[in-house]
Coordinates of C-alpha atoms (C1' of nucleotides) in Angstrom, one line a residue:
Chain A
M1 CA 79.0 123.5 43.6
L2 CA 75.5 122.6 45.1
R3 CA 76.8 119.0 45.8
V4 CA 79.1 121.0 48.3
N5 CA 77.2 123.8 49.3
E6 CA 74.2 122.4 50.5
P7 CA 75.9 119.8 53.4
I8 CA 78.1 123.0 54.2
N9 CA 75.0 125.3 54.9
Q10 CA 73.6 122.5 57.2
L11 CA 76.7 122.4 59.1
L12 CA 77.1 126.0 59.6
L13 CA 73.6 126.3 60.5
A14 CA 73.0 123.6 63.0
G15 CA 76.7 123.2 64.0
G16 CA 76.9 125.7 66.7
D17 CA 74.2 124.3 68.5
N18 CA 75.5 120.3 68.1
F19 CA 79.3 120.8 68.4
L20 CA 81.5 122.0 70.9
T21 CA 82.7 125.5 69.5
S22 CA 86.3 125.8 70.1
L23 CA 87.6 122.3 70.3
S24 CA 88.2 119.8 67.3
V25 CA 90.0 116.5 66.3
D26 CA 92.5 116.0 63.7
C27 CA 93.7 112.7 62.9
V28 CA 97.2 111.8 61.4
I29 CA 96.1 108.0 59.7
L30 CA 99.1 106.1 58.8
G31 CA 99.5 103.0 56.8
F32 CA 102.4 101.0 55.5
H33 CA 102.5 100.1 51.9
E34 CA 105.8 99.1 49.5
G35 CA 108.0 99.7 52.2
Q36 CA 106.8 103.5 53.1
L37 CA 104.7 104.9 55.6
K38 CA 101.8 106.8 54.1
V39 CA 99.4 109.4 55.6
L40 CA 95.9 109.9 54.5
L41 CA 95.2 113.6 53.1
L42 CA 92.1 115.0 52.0
K43 CA 92.5 117.5 49.0
H44 CA 91.3 121.1 49.6
R45 CA 88.2 121.7 47.8
Y46 CA 89.7 124.9 45.9
R47 CA 93.2 125.6 46.8
D48 CA 96.1 123.3 45.6
M49 CA 96.4 122.1 49.2
W50 CA 95.6 119.1 51.4
A51 CA 94.6 118.5 54.9
L52 CA 94.4 116.0 57.6
P53 CA 90.9 114.4 58.3
G54 CA 89.5 116.3 61.1
G55 CA 86.3 117.3 62.8
F56 CA 84.3 118.7 65.4
I57 CA 83.3 117.1 68.6
Y58 CA 79.5 116.6 69.5
K59 CA 78.6 118.4 73.0
H60 CA 78.1 114.8 74.6
E61 CA 80.5 113.0 72.8
P62 CA 83.8 112.0 74.1
T63 CA 86.9 113.4 72.2
D64 CA 88.2 109.8 71.7
A65 CA 84.7 109.1 69.7
A66 CA 85.0 112.0 67.6
A67 CA 88.4 110.9 66.4
Y68 CA 87.0 107.5 65.9
R69 CA 84.2 108.7 63.9
V70 CA 86.4 110.7 61.7
L71 CA 88.4 107.8 61.0
K72 CA 85.5 105.7 60.3
E73 CA 84.1 107.8 58.0
R74 CA 87.5 108.3 55.9
T75 CA 88.7 104.8 56.0
G76 CA 85.6 102.4 56.5
L77 CA 87.5 100.9 59.6
D78 CA 86.2 100.2 62.9
D79 CA 88.2 98.6 65.1
V80 CA 91.7 100.9 64.9
F81 CA 94.5 101.9 66.9
L82 CA 94.0 105.4 67.9
N83 CA 96.4 107.3 70.1
Q84 CA 95.8 110.8 71.1
F85 CA 99.4 112.5 71.1
H86 CA 99.4 116.1 71.3
V87 CA 97.1 119.4 71.7
F88 CA 97.6 122.4 69.2
G89 CA 96.4 125.2 71.3
D90 CA 97.9 128.4 69.9
P91 CA 95.4 131.0 69.0
G92 CA 97.1 131.5 65.6
R93 CA 97.3 128.0 64.5
S94 CA 93.9 128.7 62.7
S95 CA 93.3 131.5 60.4
K96 CA 90.0 133.5 60.2
E97 CA 90.9 134.9 56.7
F98 CA 91.8 131.6 55.3
H99 CA 88.4 130.4 56.1
L100 CA 86.5 133.3 55.3
E101 CA 87.8 133.3 51.7
D102 CA 87.2 129.7 51.0
F103 CA 83.7 130.5 51.9
E104 CA 83.5 133.6 49.8
T105 CA 84.6 131.5 46.8
D106 CA 82.0 128.8 47.9
G107 CA 79.4 131.9 47.5
I108 CA 78.1 131.2 51.1
P109 CA 77.9 134.5 53.0
M110 CA 79.5 134.4 56.4
S111 CA 79.3 136.7 59.5
S112 CA 82.9 137.2 60.6
D113 CA 81.9 136.0 64.0
H114 CA 80.5 132.9 62.8
W115 CA 81.6 130.0 65.6
I116 CA 83.3 128.0 62.5
L117 CA 85.6 130.9 62.1
Q118 CA 86.7 131.3 65.8
R119 CA 90.1 129.9 67.2
F120 CA 90.0 126.1 67.5
V121 CA 92.1 124.3 69.6
T122 CA 92.8 120.8 68.3
I123 CA 93.6 117.6 69.7
G124 CA 96.0 115.5 67.4
Y125 CA 95.6 112.0 67.3
Y126 CA 97.5 109.4 65.2
A127 CA 96.0 106.3 63.8
L128 CA 97.9 102.8 62.7
I129 CA 95.5 100.8 60.1
E130 CA 96.6 98.1 57.7
F131 CA 96.9 99.7 54.4
S132 CA 95.0 97.3 52.3
K133 CA 92.2 97.4 54.6
A134 CA 91.3 101.1 54.3
I135 CA 88.8 102.6 51.7
P136 CA 89.8 106.1 51.8
A137 CA 86.5 108.2 51.3
G138 CA 86.3 112.3 50.7
D139 CA 84.1 114.3 52.9
L140 CA 81.8 117.0 52.3
L141 CA 84.3 119.3 51.7
S142 CA 86.5 117.2 49.6
E143 CA 86.0 114.9 47.0
N144 CA 89.6 113.4 47.1
C145 CA 91.1 111.5 49.6
Q146 CA 94.3 109.6 49.1
W147 CA 97.4 108.3 50.5
W148 CA 100.7 110.1 50.4
D149 CA 104.3 108.8 51.1
I150 CA 105.6 110.6 54.5
H151 CA 108.6 111.9 52.9
E152 CA 106.8 113.4 50.0
L153 CA 103.8 115.4 51.5
P154 CA 102.3 118.1 49.4
T155 CA 101.3 121.4 50.8
L156 CA 99.0 121.3 53.8
I157 CA 96.7 123.7 55.3
L158 CA 97.4 125.7 58.3
D159 CA 99.4 123.8 60.8
H160 CA 98.9 120.5 59.6
H161 CA 102.4 119.7 58.7
E162 CA 103.5 120.3 62.0
I163 CA 100.7 118.2 63.4
V164 CA 102.3 115.4 61.2
N165 CA 105.8 115.8 62.2
K166 CA 104.7 115.9 65.9
A167 CA 102.7 112.4 65.5
L168 CA 105.7 111.1 64.0
V169 CA 108.0 112.2 66.9
A170 CA 105.7 110.8 69.5
L171 CA 105.1 107.6 67.3
R172 CA 109.1 107.2 67.5
L173 CA 109.2 107.7 71.4
Q174 CA 106.4 104.9 71.8
L175 CA 107.7 102.5 69.5
S176 CA 108.5 100.4 72.1
H177 CA 105.5 100.7 74.1
Q178 CA 102.9 100.3 71.3
P179 CA 101.8 97.6 69.1
I180 CA 102.9 99.4 66.2
G181 CA 104.0 96.6 64.3
Y182 CA 100.9 94.4 64.9
N183 CA 98.7 97.5 63.7
L184 CA 100.5 98.6 60.7
L185 CA 101.3 95.1 59.2
P186 CA 99.0 92.5 57.8
E187 CA 98.5 89.2 59.7
K188 CA 101.5 87.6 57.8
F189 CA 104.8 89.6 57.2
T190 CA 108.2 88.8 56.4
M191 CA 111.1 89.9 58.6
P192 CA 112.3 92.3 55.8
E193 CA 109.1 94.2 55.9
L194 CA 109.1 94.3 59.6
Q195 CA 112.4 95.7 59.5
K196 CA 111.7 98.2 56.9
L197 CA 108.4 99.4 58.7
Y198 CA 111.2 100.1 61.8
E199 CA 113.5 101.7 59.6
T200 CA 110.7 104.0 58.1
I201 CA 109.7 105.0 61.5
L202 CA 113.0 105.7 63.0
D203 CA 114.4 107.2 59.6
K204 CA 117.6 105.1 60.3
K205 CA 119.4 101.9 58.6
L206 CA 119.5 98.7 60.7
D207 CA 121.5 95.8 60.2
R208 CA 119.4 93.0 58.8
R209 CA 120.9 90.3 60.9
N210 CA 121.0 92.0 64.3
F211 CA 117.7 93.3 63.8
Q212 CA 116.3 89.6 63.4
R213 CA 118.0 88.6 66.4
K214 CA 116.5 91.4 68.5
L215 CA 113.2 90.8 67.4
L216 CA 113.2 87.2 67.8
S217 CA 114.8 87.5 71.3
F218 CA 111.5 89.4 72.4
N219 CA 109.8 86.3 72.0
I220 CA 106.6 88.0 70.6
L221 CA 106.9 86.5 66.8
Q222 CA 105.7 83.3 65.5
R223 CA 107.5 81.6 62.8
L224 CA 104.9 79.9 60.2
D225 CA 105.9 77.1 58.1
E226 CA 105.1 79.1 55.1
T227 CA 107.4 81.3 52.9
K228 CA 106.7 84.0 50.7
K229 CA 105.8 82.9 47.2
G230 CA 106.8 84.5 43.7
V231 CA 109.5 86.6 45.1
A232 CA 113.0 86.8 43.4
H233 CA 115.8 85.3 45.5
K234 CA 115.6 83.5 48.5
A235 CA 112.0 83.5 49.8
P236 CA 111.5 84.6 53.4
Y237 CA 109.4 83.1 56.0
Y238 CA 106.2 84.4 56.8
Y239 CA 106.0 85.6 60.9
K240 CA 102.9 86.7 62.9
F241 CA 102.6 88.0 66.3
D242 CA 102.0 86.4 69.2
L243 CA 99.5 88.8 70.3
E244 CA 99.3 87.6 73.9
K245 CA 103.2 87.6 74.4
Y246 CA 103.3 91.1 72.5
N247 CA 101.1 92.8 74.9
D248 CA 102.5 91.4 78.1
A249 CA 106.0 92.6 76.8
L250 CA 104.7 96.1 75.6
R251 CA 103.5 96.6 79.4
E252 CA 107.0 96.4 80.3
G253 CA 108.4 98.2 77.0
L254 CA 110.3 96.3 74.4
D255 CA 113.4 97.8 75.3
S256 CA 113.3 98.3 78.9
G257 CA 116.4 101.0 79.8
W258 CA 115.9 101.2 83.6
Chain B
M17 CA 81.5 134.0 102.8
L18 CA 81.7 137.3 100.9
R19 CA 85.2 137.3 100.6
V20 CA 84.4 133.9 98.6
N21 CA 81.4 135.0 96.9
E22 CA 82.3 138.3 95.4
P23 CA 85.0 137.2 93.2
I24 CA 83.2 134.0 92.2
N25 CA 80.1 136.0 90.9
Q26 CA 82.3 138.3 88.8
L27 CA 83.7 135.1 87.3
L28 CA 80.4 133.6 86.6
L29 CA 79.0 136.8 85.1
A30 CA 82.2 137.7 83.0
G31 CA 83.4 134.5 82.4
G32 CA 81.4 133.3 79.4
D33 CA 82.5 136.2 77.4
N34 CA 86.7 136.0 78.3
F35 CA 86.9 132.3 78.4
L36 CA 86.7 129.5 76.1
T37 CA 83.9 127.7 77.4
S38 CA 84.3 124.0 77.1
L39 CA 88.1 123.8 77.5
S40 CA 90.1 124.2 80.6
V41 CA 93.8 123.1 81.9
D42 CA 94.6 121.3 85.2
C43 CA 98.3 121.2 86.3
V44 CA 100.0 118.5 88.1
I45 CA 102.5 120.4 90.1
L46 CA 105.4 118.4 91.3
G47 CA 108.2 119.0 93.7
F48 CA 110.5 116.8 95.4
H49 CA 111.0 116.8 99.3
E50 CA 112.9 115.0 101.8
G51 CA 113.1 111.9 99.4
Q52 CA 109.3 111.8 98.4
L53 CA 107.4 113.4 95.3
K54 CA 105.1 116.0 96.1
V55 CA 101.8 117.1 94.4
L56 CA 100.6 120.7 95.1
L57 CA 96.5 120.6 95.9
L58 CA 93.9 122.8 96.6
K59 CA 91.6 122.2 99.3
H60 CA 87.8 122.3 98.0
R61 CA 85.9 125.2 99.9
Y62 CA 83.5 123.1 101.7
R63 CA 83.9 119.5 100.9
D64 CA 86.7 117.4 102.6
M65 CA 88.4 117.1 99.0
W66 CA 91.3 118.3 97.3
A67 CA 91.9 119.2 93.7
L68 CA 94.4 120.2 91.0
P69 CA 95.1 123.7 90.4
G70 CA 93.5 124.3 87.1
G71 CA 91.7 127.2 85.2
F72 CA 90.2 128.5 82.3
I73 CA 91.6 129.5 78.8
Y74 CA 91.2 133.2 77.6
K75 CA 89.7 133.3 74.2
H76 CA 92.7 134.6 72.9
E77 CA 95.2 132.8 75.1
P78 CA 97.5 129.9 74.0
T79 CA 96.8 126.8 76.0
D80 CA 100.2 126.6 77.2
A81 CA 100.2 130.2 78.5
A82 CA 96.8 129.3 80.5
A83 CA 98.7 126.8 82.3
Y84 CA 101.5 129.0 82.9
R85 CA 99.2 131.4 84.3
V86 CA 97.8 128.9 86.4
L87 CA 101.1 127.7 87.6
K88 CA 102.5 131.2 88.5
E89 CA 99.4 131.8 90.3
R90 CA 99.4 129.0 92.7
T91 CA 103.6 128.7 93.3
G92 CA 104.7 132.3 92.4
L93 CA 107.1 131.0 90.2
D94 CA 107.9 132.0 86.5
D95 CA 110.5 129.9 84.6
V96 CA 109.0 126.5 85.2
F97 CA 109.4 123.2 83.2
L98 CA 105.4 122.5 81.9
N99 CA 104.6 119.7 79.8
Q100 CA 101.2 118.8 78.6
F101 CA 100.5 115.0 78.7
H102 CA 97.1 114.0 78.1
V103 CA 93.7 115.5 77.4
F104 CA 90.8 114.2 79.4
G105 CA 87.8 114.2 77.2
D106 CA 85.1 112.2 78.3
P107 CA 81.5 113.8 78.6
G108 CA 81.2 112.2 82.1
R109 CA 84.4 113.5 83.7
S110 CA 82.7 116.7 85.1
S111 CA 79.5 116.6 87.0
K112 CA 77.0 119.3 86.8
E113 CA 75.3 118.0 89.8
F114 CA 78.7 118.4 91.7
H115 CA 79.0 122.2 90.9
L116 CA 75.1 123.1 91.4
E117 CA 75.6 121.7 94.7
D118 CA 78.7 123.7 95.4
F119 CA 77.0 127.0 94.5
E120 CA 73.9 126.1 96.3
T121 CA 76.2 126.0 99.4
D122 CA 77.5 129.2 98.5
G123 CA 74.0 130.6 98.1
I124 CA 74.4 131.5 94.9
P125 CA 71.6 131.2 92.4
M126 CA 72.7 129.4 89.2
S127 CA 70.7 128.5 86.1
S128 CA 71.4 124.8 85.1
D129 CA 72.7 125.8 81.6
H130 CA 75.2 128.2 82.8
W131 CA 78.5 127.6 81.0
I132 CA 80.5 126.8 84.1
L133 CA 78.1 123.9 84.7
Q134 CA 78.5 122.5 81.3
R135 CA 80.8 119.7 80.0
F136 CA 84.5 120.4 80.2
V137 CA 87.3 118.8 78.4
T138 CA 90.5 119.4 80.1
I139 CA 94.2 119.4 79.1
G140 CA 96.7 118.0 81.6
Y141 CA 100.0 119.4 82.2
Y142 CA 102.6 118.5 84.3
A143 CA 105.0 120.9 86.0
L144 CA 108.5 120.0 87.7
I145 CA 109.5 122.7 90.1
E146 CA 112.2 122.9 92.7
F147 CA 110.3 122.3 96.1
S148 CA 112.0 125.1 98.2
K149 CA 111.4 127.9 95.6
A150 CA 107.4 127.7 95.7
I151 CA 105.4 129.7 97.9
P152 CA 102.2 127.8 97.7
A153 CA 99.0 130.3 97.5
G154 CA 95.3 129.8 97.4
D155 CA 92.9 130.7 94.9
L156 CA 89.5 132.3 94.7
L157 CA 87.7 129.1 95.9
S158 CA 90.1 127.8 98.0
E159 CA 92.1 129.6 100.9
N160 CA 94.4 126.3 101.5
C161 CA 97.0 125.2 99.1
Q162 CA 99.6 122.6 100.1
W163 CA 102.2 119.9 99.1
W164 CA 100.7 116.1 99.4
D165 CA 103.0 113.1 99.2
I166 CA 102.3 111.4 96.1
H167 CA 101.9 108.1 97.9
E168 CA 99.4 109.3 100.1
L169 CA 97.1 111.5 98.3
P170 CA 93.6 112.7 100.2
T171 CA 90.5 112.4 98.3
L172 CA 90.3 114.1 95.1
I173 CA 87.3 115.8 93.2
L174 CA 86.2 114.3 90.0
D175 CA 88.8 112.4 87.9
H176 CA 91.5 114.3 89.4
H177 CA 92.9 111.1 90.8
E178 CA 93.1 109.7 87.5
I179 CA 95.0 112.9 86.1
V180 CA 97.8 112.5 88.6
N181 CA 98.3 108.8 87.8
K182 CA 98.3 109.5 84.2
A183 CA 100.8 112.4 84.8
L184 CA 102.9 110.0 86.8
V185 CA 103.0 107.5 83.8
A186 CA 103.9 109.9 81.2
L187 CA 106.7 111.3 83.5
R188 CA 108.0 107.9 83.8
L189 CA 108.2 107.3 80.1
Q190 CA 109.7 110.6 79.5
L191 CA 112.2 109.8 82.2
S192 CA 115.1 109.4 79.8
H193 CA 114.2 112.6 77.5
Q194 CA 113.0 115.3 79.7
P195 CA 115.6 117.1 82.2
I196 CA 113.5 115.8 84.9
G197 CA 116.5 115.8 87.5
Y198 CA 117.0 119.2 86.8
N199 CA 113.7 120.8 87.5
L200 CA 113.2 118.9 90.5
L201 CA 116.6 119.1 92.4
P202 CA 118.0 122.3 93.7
E203 CA 121.1 123.2 91.8
K204 CA 123.4 121.4 94.3
F205 CA 122.6 117.9 95.1
T206 CA 124.2 114.7 96.0
M207 CA 124.1 111.4 94.4
P208 CA 121.8 109.6 97.0
E209 CA 119.3 112.6 96.4
L210 CA 119.6 112.2 92.8
Q211 CA 119.0 108.0 93.1
K212 CA 116.1 108.7 95.5
L213 CA 114.3 111.1 93.0
Y214 CA 114.7 108.3 90.4
E215 CA 113.5 105.3 92.6
T216 CA 110.4 107.6 93.4
I217 CA 109.6 108.3 89.9
L218 CA 110.1 104.7 88.8
D219 CA 108.7 103.5 92.0
K220 CA 111.6 100.9 92.0
K221 CA 114.7 100.3 93.9
L222 CA 118.1 100.8 92.4
D223 CA 121.4 99.5 93.4
R224 CA 123.4 102.5 94.5
R225 CA 126.8 101.7 93.0
N226 CA 125.6 100.7 89.4
F227 CA 123.2 103.8 89.6
Q228 CA 126.1 106.0 90.3
R229 CA 128.4 104.3 87.6
K230 CA 125.2 104.7 84.9
L231 CA 124.5 108.4 85.6
L232 CA 128.4 109.2 85.5
S233 CA 128.7 107.7 82.5
F234 CA 126.0 109.7 80.8
N235 CA 128.6 112.7 81.2
I236 CA 126.1 115.2 82.3
L237 CA 127.1 115.7 86.1
Q238 CA 129.8 117.5 87.4
R239 CA 131.1 116.7 90.9
L240 CA 131.9 119.7 93.2
D241 CA 134.6 119.9 95.5
E242 CA 132.2 120.3 98.3
T243 CA 130.7 117.5 100.3
K244 CA 127.4 118.0 102.2
K245 CA 128.1 119.1 105.9
G246 CA 126.4 118.1 109.1
V247 CA 125.5 114.7 108.0
A248 CA 125.8 111.6 109.9
H249 CA 128.3 109.2 108.4
K250 CA 130.2 109.6 105.5
A251 CA 129.7 113.0 103.7
P252 CA 128.7 112.5 100.0
Y253 CA 129.6 114.9 97.2
Y254 CA 127.8 117.4 95.7
Y255 CA 127.0 117.3 92.1
K256 CA 125.6 119.7 89.7
F257 CA 124.1 119.5 86.1
D258 CA 126.3 120.2 82.9
L259 CA 123.2 122.0 81.8
E260 CA 124.7 122.0 78.0
K261 CA 125.7 118.4 77.9
Y262 CA 122.4 117.2 79.7
N263 CA 120.4 118.9 76.7
D264 CA 122.5 117.3 74.3
A265 CA 122.2 114.1 75.7
L266 CA 118.3 114.5 76.0
R267 CA 117.9 115.3 72.6
E268 CA 118.9 111.6 71.7
G269 CA 117.4 110.2 74.8
L270 CA 119.5 109.1 77.8
D271 CA 118.9 105.6 77.3
S272 CA 118.6 104.9 73.7
G273 CA 117.5 101.5 73.0
W274 CA 117.3 101.7 69.2
Chain C
dT12 C1' 118.9 73.7 30.9
dT13 C1' 122.6 76.0 33.5
dT14 C1' 124.5 79.8 35.3
dT15 C1' 124.0 84.1 38.0
dC16 C1' 123.3 86.8 41.7
dA17 C1' 120.5 89.4 45.1
dT18 C1' 118.4 88.1 49.1
dT19 C1' 117.6 85.3 53.5
dG20 C1' 118.7 82.1 57.3
dC21 C1' 122.2 81.3 60.9
dG22 C1' 126.2 82.0 63.1
dT23 C1' 130.8 84.2 64.9
dC24 C1' 133.5 87.4 67.9
dA25 C1' 135.0 91.4 70.2
dT26 C1' 133.2 95.1 72.8
dC27 C1' 130.3 97.3 76.0
dA28 C1' 126.5 97.7 79.4
dT29 C1' 124.5 95.5 83.4
dG30 C1' 123.5 93.4 87.6
dA31 C1' 125.2 91.6 92.1
dC32 C1' 128.4 92.2 95.3
dA33 C1' 133.4 93.3 97.8
dC34 C1' 136.1 96.4 100.5
dA35 C1' 138.3 100.5 102.4
dA36 C1' 137.4 105.4 103.5
dT37 C1' 134.7 108.7 106.3
dG38 C1' 132.9 111.0 110.1
dT39 C1' 128.9 111.5 113.3
dA40 C1' 127.1 109.4 117.4
dA41 C1' 127.4 106.0 121.2
Chain D
dT30 C1' 137.8 106.0 121.8
dT31 C1' 135.1 102.7 119.2
dA32 C1' 130.7 101.4 116.6
dC33 C1' 128.6 101.6 112.4
dA34 C1' 125.7 103.3 108.8
dT35 C1' 126.8 105.1 104.6
dT36 C1' 129.8 106.7 100.7
dG37 C1' 133.6 106.1 96.7
dT38 C1' 135.6 102.7 94.5
dG39 C1' 136.3 98.3 92.0
dT40 C1' 135.7 93.5 90.3
dC41 C1' 133.5 89.8 87.9
dA42 C1' 130.3 87.2 85.4
dT43 C1' 126.4 87.6 82.2
dG44 C1' 123.8 89.3 78.5
dA45 C1' 123.2 92.6 74.9
dT46 C1' 125.3 94.9 70.9
dG47 C1' 127.4 96.0 66.5
dA48 C1' 130.0 94.3 62.6
dC49 C1' 130.6 90.9 59.6
dG50 C1' 131.3 85.9 57.3
dC51 C1' 129.2 82.4 54.7
dA52 C1' 126.5 78.7 52.6
dA53 C1' 121.5 78.0 50.8
dT54 C1' 117.8 79.7 48.1
dG55 C1' 115.1 80.1 43.8
dA56 C1' 113.6 83.6 40.2
dA57 C1' 116.1 85.6 36.3
dA58 C1' 119.3 85.8 32.7
dA59 C1' 122.4 83.2 29.7

DNA sequence: TTTTCATTGCGTCATCATGACACAATGTAA
DNA sequence: TTACATTGTGTCATGATGACGCAATGAAAA
């Protein structure tokens, strides 16, 4: 228990001076693996519950930088796609009792007006990362950090389930305006992989042939001469994004409407 | 100057205990009048600058409620459409020097570590209101509160110009998913008025006939038997929204894409 | 070695949405 | 009474979309 208590104590003592006292960030870190969207979650140190990676904001730190910091610490990744999507600002969203109970189990005495027990407003970010590049790492409060299938989440603490859901809704709405495929897929990918990604995010089956036609019509993909090896049945071609054209297209939105 | 100083002093003394100390809300209040989008702005008490209506958040108040409170105070309106759209969290966005200078001009002594001078993260909200129903009212710090054409804004304080711009971008992206017409127009409106609204938000000319066809195809409008009176040339029909169908349609998005 | 068969690449067709524009009707102002 | 800007309605060519056919591929099964 010492392993955990020592860093916690440091956080509790110094934290109030270093951090903004009522604001935090929480990150919905998304990856795509084996045809499924995955979320990175941290195991609660005692409870049979999991939590989104989150953190406090240093007094002179941009909120975005705080989210990047959390992301770097949990995944080892630097240059990631990160998007603020919603503020969760209900006073009831965090529970003083919940945390007090934890610290009691820790054996850490805690006055009930300690800053860390107060109400926290949290800024939700979602991050899109290339699954294979991330190296999940636990934090002070949790040795266990791992990916969960977005459709088979464990019990989450507080309102973290709502945060994940809101992130998915935001992702769906921004699908045509953000380089979502580029950030979630490896550099080379096949058309069925890309389609599966869209299907997972939209939670909807798409026609294979029409999907291909539509995406090619955007002129953002570049087909490579290489086909996928060691695969049963006919081998699909590899594609990669033409980043320049992709970004140009996103500015207008891939699916204009108006 | 007393008129201003007395309430300011109360705010400064009691504020630190009542409010969250590093978080605020700012509202981009939008109305539509004479074919133009208008923003409600407050005149700075000394400077030749204007500001978005904003405010602090009580320690046990939901952030959304704080925004509603600001809105009610500035417009007298209760039941408005309000949407959180972005958090502005750069430490450099507020300027301690700027505010210190103001308080010096007020003749109010202020220690440089006062909570009100510290860095503030602000949550941006946009509100859509029916122009004619609002009764703009100034606040403690500003007797002057008035509408400005979105394309002819005066100089704004701090990063408020950026906040307005971000609000417009968000509004554009959400145009097909939010009841924007319903909230900005009076109950009865003509097709040209509705079109002008869309053109203003999208900053783009639309073909009159195609626009009419498209909006009617959504089946969210109900044509009244009444035509607009006292207008030169041919009188257009009045329409109103079929709110039930409108809300149904918005759930899917008016312009699906996928 | 041959056969099987799920999967991929490419194409067709009917239908619907879109952009561009024509024309008659309306009703105030000249 | 006439002029004319504006509105209501419609047409037409083009392009996008959804539904589906068919041959080619290549590892796995026979």
